[in-house]
Amino acid sequence: MDCSTDFEASVKSAFGALMAATKAAARLPNDISFHRTLDEDIDARLDRTGQRTLALANTLWTKARSDPSLGEIESTDDIALRTSSGQWEAAPGFRAVVEAVDTLLEKIDVGLDEVLRRPAHRLRAAVGTQSAPMVTSVAAAGGRTTDLKLVHASSVPRPQVAFKDVVDNSVSTPFVWKIREKPNALVPLDYGLPGATVAGTALGAHLASLGIGSHTPRGSGASSPRNDADEPALFDLPHPYAYEIKHQPPPAQLFVEQAPQEPKDWDETPFAFVDTPAQLIEMVEHLEGAAEVAIDLEHHNYRSYHGFTCLVQISSRTRDFVVDALALRSELHQLNRITTDPRVVKVLHGAESDIVWLQRDFGVYVVGMFDTYHASHVLNMGHHSLAHLLKEYCAFDADKKYQLADWRIRPVPAEMLHYARADTHFLLYIYDRMRNEILQRGRELVGQDVGTPGAAHFGRLAGMDVVAAATQPLELTLQRSATTAMNRFVKESYDADHGLGSGGWAALLRKWRHPFSPVQMAVLRALHQWRDTCAREEDESTRYVLPNHMLYALADRMPTEPAALLAACQPTPPLLRLYASDVARLVVQAKTRAEERMAEFRGVIEDVHSEVRPMPPVHTRFNEPMDAADDEGPATDVADVLTPELMSAAAVLMSPGAALFGRLDARPQQESEAMRRAREIRSNLVLTVVVPSAVLTGAEDMEVDAPAAPVAAKRPHAAATAAAPANQPVVLSETYAKYQPEQAPKQPKRQKTSDLDNLPTISLGDISSS
Ligand code: AMP
Ligand code: MN
Ligand code: ZN
């Protein structure tokens, strides 16, 4: 059959063949090697089938692989291995094929996008059908495989498109409270809001959209009304349950030791997957009578800018629930009836994020929380993970291989459901045990002063000299839990000028520790900003749009043609492919502008030098350190002047209109290391950096520090060499170590997500992580 003449028929036939093969494979007996020994014909046919499978896999792999130097998959054992328990396990070749297929699918998607001229994600939501979920190993650096497993599927439909609330990632608008009614309230929803003072402002309009705009502030209370004339910051909305969290007393029985209730047997515990409004109501009614409930969330943030909650797991003493948070997103606010009821203790583990996700996605808040993570700290336990507590108290081995699963997949695969349910099933028993231990510890410590080893912990933390009451450690636990419950969601901001923030370009630069030229820096900043804007608009994560290692490669190579751009990013992220010509144009723009500024920079340097002294030869390297004992000032060596940080800083200085040092001085606590360093040596660099930057930034009237000229005159050599970046070929990396004698170059700090960041994009597929 020719797929170019009858596409539909050929797809049908291919699909039929695939189904037949899948069915046949499923019928293969476990003891296949035994059968092979019995029957020569079976043995031969299996060999042939194996070879054909291998050839097919290699056809896909060799056509789609990004690096042609990678060899073929050599044996079927490299694709899948059967373990002693009879389970199939993916081998590295499997990942290669998955990657190849993903790449092909992405190419198809992008091809269709181009034809239909629609943003990639909307199209995918419309035509994407989810493939069968699969489990693959995560490759760690150096080709090792970790024991982390990813469950993912190709083309998982984007659940966001079905959300009733529109996802708004813009920086310019504040996050809108989802809550409109307030169960279990001590004070009304509009308590502490600025009211009349914000009429006519963006915040006022925002409040009006909630139907609470015309309020006049009440007197003092949990959150005091603002009285300044400025428009209040958009993110200053108070926590709607701040007053309740601070004032609702915990239930009295919490302070009484009780016999721990063993978790109900797994198979005997009634379990429900809740995905209809009726089931949700039934669940909430069941939970309303409970003295305590355990809650946990599963989240997805790879194919979304801010991320979204996919599952909410809840356990009572007798039942386990897993709620489909995608299907019931706009109904889940009903959970507030339980979560804000102080008589029901909410037990969570490490709820820092859960609290934020609950309010962001459902407008759900928690009053009366016991966080077992805080409990583990108060008890001075060595480890604080839920997995550790499960092992310690329940002898249960949590299978963390699903931690990074794609929780959007529906129906949720059985083993993922099992994992999710285990996160809350045992938690109330763990709570019983920990609470008792904390109360016991409190009794033992009463009257002891902080000098006593055990008491020191509680006493110091509670700001007291002696442990005054047996309840003190428990109060400390609850107080810390309450502080966590006070977390508020705020949208990610973006700092183009200084690259501040955890996702900012300054943090990336620190991680890379490789000197970029000012021109490369300009390109990096332009691309970084494009990536953020694109991710917000398409509602994708920045690492889906353009992973860090590709951002780095682009800044390094500065490709100005779409083809070169795509060649530098293999396998190409779909959105980069879609916007390749825009991005290439952006590179050209950033590059040209920066080069123009550098030319001006050079001009100014030359002018200044011709006035101060005759222009010395320009050194592109500086190999003879000047006299180290020279104590006339900090600049004794070009190394002191021309650090990579300074290069970065110099590029920062080129940001349009940056009233450079003045602004830095005004933001001391947000100052980056590069900026600090730049400021430290600024007096020696006024000639080489500040003056030109004033020109570059268009701030010609900027004041120039007086000491500059004498310093430069005294150190013509250093000053001239410092001017070299303007002349491009400064080689920094070779002698990098000596630039920081007291601080040898460190290995980049291993981040929690580093394994993920280093994976090829496509194999990441549709995988959640953070
Ligand atoms: P948990 O509280 O362990 O059930 O985790 C809740 C969510 O946090 C998961 O669904 C993931 O989205 C995210 N998460 C947990 N652990 C990790 C990790 N090690 N790396 C990245 N994301 C994680
Ligand atoms: Mn959790
Ligand atoms: Zn969980």
GROMACS .gro file of N, CA and C in nm, residues 179 181-186 239-245 248-249 288 293 295 332-346 358 363-369 485:
model
  129
  179ILE      N    1  -1.120   3.222   4.498
  179ILE     CA    2  -1.222   3.205   4.601
  179ILE      C    3  -1.327   3.316   4.594
  181GLU      N    4  -1.652   3.253   4.780
  181GLU     CA    5  -1.724   3.241   4.905
  181GLU      C    6  -1.630   3.181   5.007
  182LYS      N    7  -1.659   3.205   5.134
  182LYS     CA    8  -1.561   3.171   5.237
  182LYS      C    9  -1.624   3.089   5.348
  183PRO      N   10  -1.623   2.957   5.332
  183PRO     CA   11  -1.678   2.874   5.440
  183PRO      C   12  -1.591   2.883   5.565
  184ASN      N   13  -1.649   2.855   5.679
  184ASN     CA   14  -1.578   2.855   5.808
  184ASN      C   15  -1.506   2.986   5.835
  185ALA      N   16  -1.570   3.098   5.797
  185ALA     CA   17  -1.505   3.228   5.811
  185ALA      C   18  -1.522   3.284   5.952
  186LEU      N   19  -1.419   3.346   6.004
  186LEU     CA   20  -1.432   3.428   6.124
  186LEU      C   21  -1.450   3.574   6.085
  239HIS      N   22  -0.385   3.716   5.227
  239HIS     CA   23  -0.430   3.577   5.226
  239HIS      C   24  -0.573   3.575   5.280
  240PRO      N   25  -0.668   3.522   5.206
  240PRO     CA   26  -0.808   3.532   5.250
  240PRO      C   27  -0.837   3.461   5.383
  241TYR      N   28  -0.753   3.367   5.421
  241TYR     CA   29  -0.776   3.298   5.548
  241TYR      C   30  -0.668   3.330   5.651
  242ALA      N   31  -0.597   3.442   5.630
  242ALA     CA   32  -0.489   3.478   5.723
  242ALA      C   33  -0.543   3.489   5.866
  243TYR      N   34  -0.656   3.557   5.879
  243TYR     CA   35  -0.712   3.577   6.013
  243TYR      C   36  -0.745   3.443   6.080
  244GLU      N   37  -0.809   3.356   6.006
  244GLU     CA   38  -0.848   3.225   6.061
  244GLU      C   39  -0.726   3.142   6.096
  245ILE      N   40  -0.626   3.142   6.008
  245ILE     CA   41  -0.506   3.062   6.036
  245ILE      C   42  -0.440   3.110   6.165
  248GLN      N   43  -0.776   3.070   6.477
  248GLN     CA   44  -0.852   2.951   6.512
  248GLN      C   45  -0.767   2.861   6.603
  249PRO      N   46  -0.818   2.829   6.722
  249PRO     CA   47  -0.739   2.740   6.808
  249PRO      C   48  -0.744   2.597   6.755
  288GLU      N   49  -1.651   1.533   5.602
  288GLU     CA   50  -1.693   1.638   5.695
  288GLU      C   51  -1.698   1.592   5.840
  293VAL      N   52  -0.782   1.439   5.825
  293VAL     CA   53  -0.770   1.383   5.691
  293VAL      C   54  -0.627   1.405   5.641
  295ILE      N   55  -0.384   1.470   5.310
  295ILE     CA   56  -0.398   1.527   5.175
  295ILE      C   57  -0.261   1.534   5.106
  332LEU      N   58  -1.349   2.186   4.265
  332LEU     CA   59  -1.273   2.145   4.383
  332LEU      C   60  -1.273   2.249   4.496
  333HIS      N   61  -1.321   2.371   4.467
  333HIS     CA   62  -1.330   2.471   4.574
  333HIS      C   63  -1.416   2.420   4.689
  334GLN      N   64  -1.502   2.322   4.661
  334GLN     CA   65  -1.586   2.265   4.767
  334GLN      C   66  -1.505   2.201   4.879
  335LEU      N   67  -1.381   2.169   4.849
  335LEU     CA   68  -1.293   2.113   4.953
  335LEU      C   69  -1.275   2.209   5.069
  336ASN      N   70  -1.295   2.341   5.043
  336ASN     CA   71  -1.279   2.440   5.150
  336ASN      C   72  -1.366   2.408   5.271
  337ARG      N   73  -1.478   2.341   5.249
  337ARG     CA   74  -1.565   2.305   5.362
  337ARG      C   75  -1.486   2.222   5.464
  338ILE      N   76  -1.392   2.141   5.415
  338ILE     CA   77  -1.310   2.060   5.506
  338ILE      C   78  -1.178   2.128   5.538
  339THR      N   79  -1.114   2.177   5.432
  339THR     CA   80  -0.977   2.227   5.453
  339THR      C   81  -0.973   2.352   5.540
  340THR      N   82  -1.084   2.430   5.543
  340THR     CA   83  -1.081   2.551   5.627
  340THR      C   84  -1.152   2.528   5.761
  341ASP      N   85  -1.199   2.407   5.785
  341ASP     CA   86  -1.266   2.376   5.911
  341ASP      C   87  -1.160   2.339   6.016
  342PRO      N   88  -1.144   2.422   6.118
  342PRO     CA   89  -1.034   2.397   6.214
  342PRO      C   90  -1.055   2.270   6.295
  343ARG      N   91  -1.177   2.215   6.296
  343ARG     CA   92  -1.201   2.094   6.375
  343ARG      C   93  -1.146   1.970   6.304
  344VAL      N   94  -1.123   1.983   6.172
  344VAL     CA   95  -1.065   1.871   6.097
  344VAL      C   96  -0.915   1.899   6.079
  345VAL      N   97  -0.831   1.818   6.140
  345VAL     CA   98  -0.686   1.839   6.124
  345VAL      C   99  -0.646   1.790   5.985
  346LYS      N  100  -0.577   1.876   5.911
  346LYS     CA  101  -0.528   1.837   5.778
  346LYS      C  102  -0.383   1.796   5.791
  358LEU      N  103  -0.300   2.451   4.569
  358LEU     CA  104  -0.443   2.444   4.604
  358LEU      C  105  -0.511   2.579   4.581
  363GLY      N  106  -0.865   2.773   4.447
  363GLY     CA  107  -0.907   2.866   4.551
  363GLY      C  108  -0.929   2.795   4.683
  364VAL      N  109  -0.850   2.691   4.708
  364VAL     CA  110  -0.864   2.614   4.832
  364VAL      C  111  -0.754   2.653   4.931
  365TYR      N  112  -0.794   2.676   5.055
  365TYR     CA  113  -0.702   2.718   5.161
  365TYR      C  114  -0.707   2.619   5.277
  366VAL      N  115  -0.602   2.618   5.357
  366VAL     CA  116  -0.595   2.520   5.466
  366VAL      C  117  -0.583   2.591   5.601
  367VAL      N  118  -0.682   2.568   5.687
  367VAL     CA  119  -0.678   2.618   5.825
  367VAL      C  120  -0.672   2.496   5.915
  368GLY      N  121  -0.568   2.486   5.997
  368GLY     CA  122  -0.556   2.371   6.086
  368GLY      C  123  -0.474   2.261   6.022
  369MET      N  124  -0.348   2.292   5.994
  369MET     CA  125  -0.263   2.193   5.925
  369MET      C  126  -0.158   2.137   6.021
  485ALA      N  127   0.101   2.728   5.574
  485ALA     CA  128  -0.035   2.745   5.522
  485ALA      C  129  -0.061   2.890   5.478
   0.00000   0.00000   0.00000
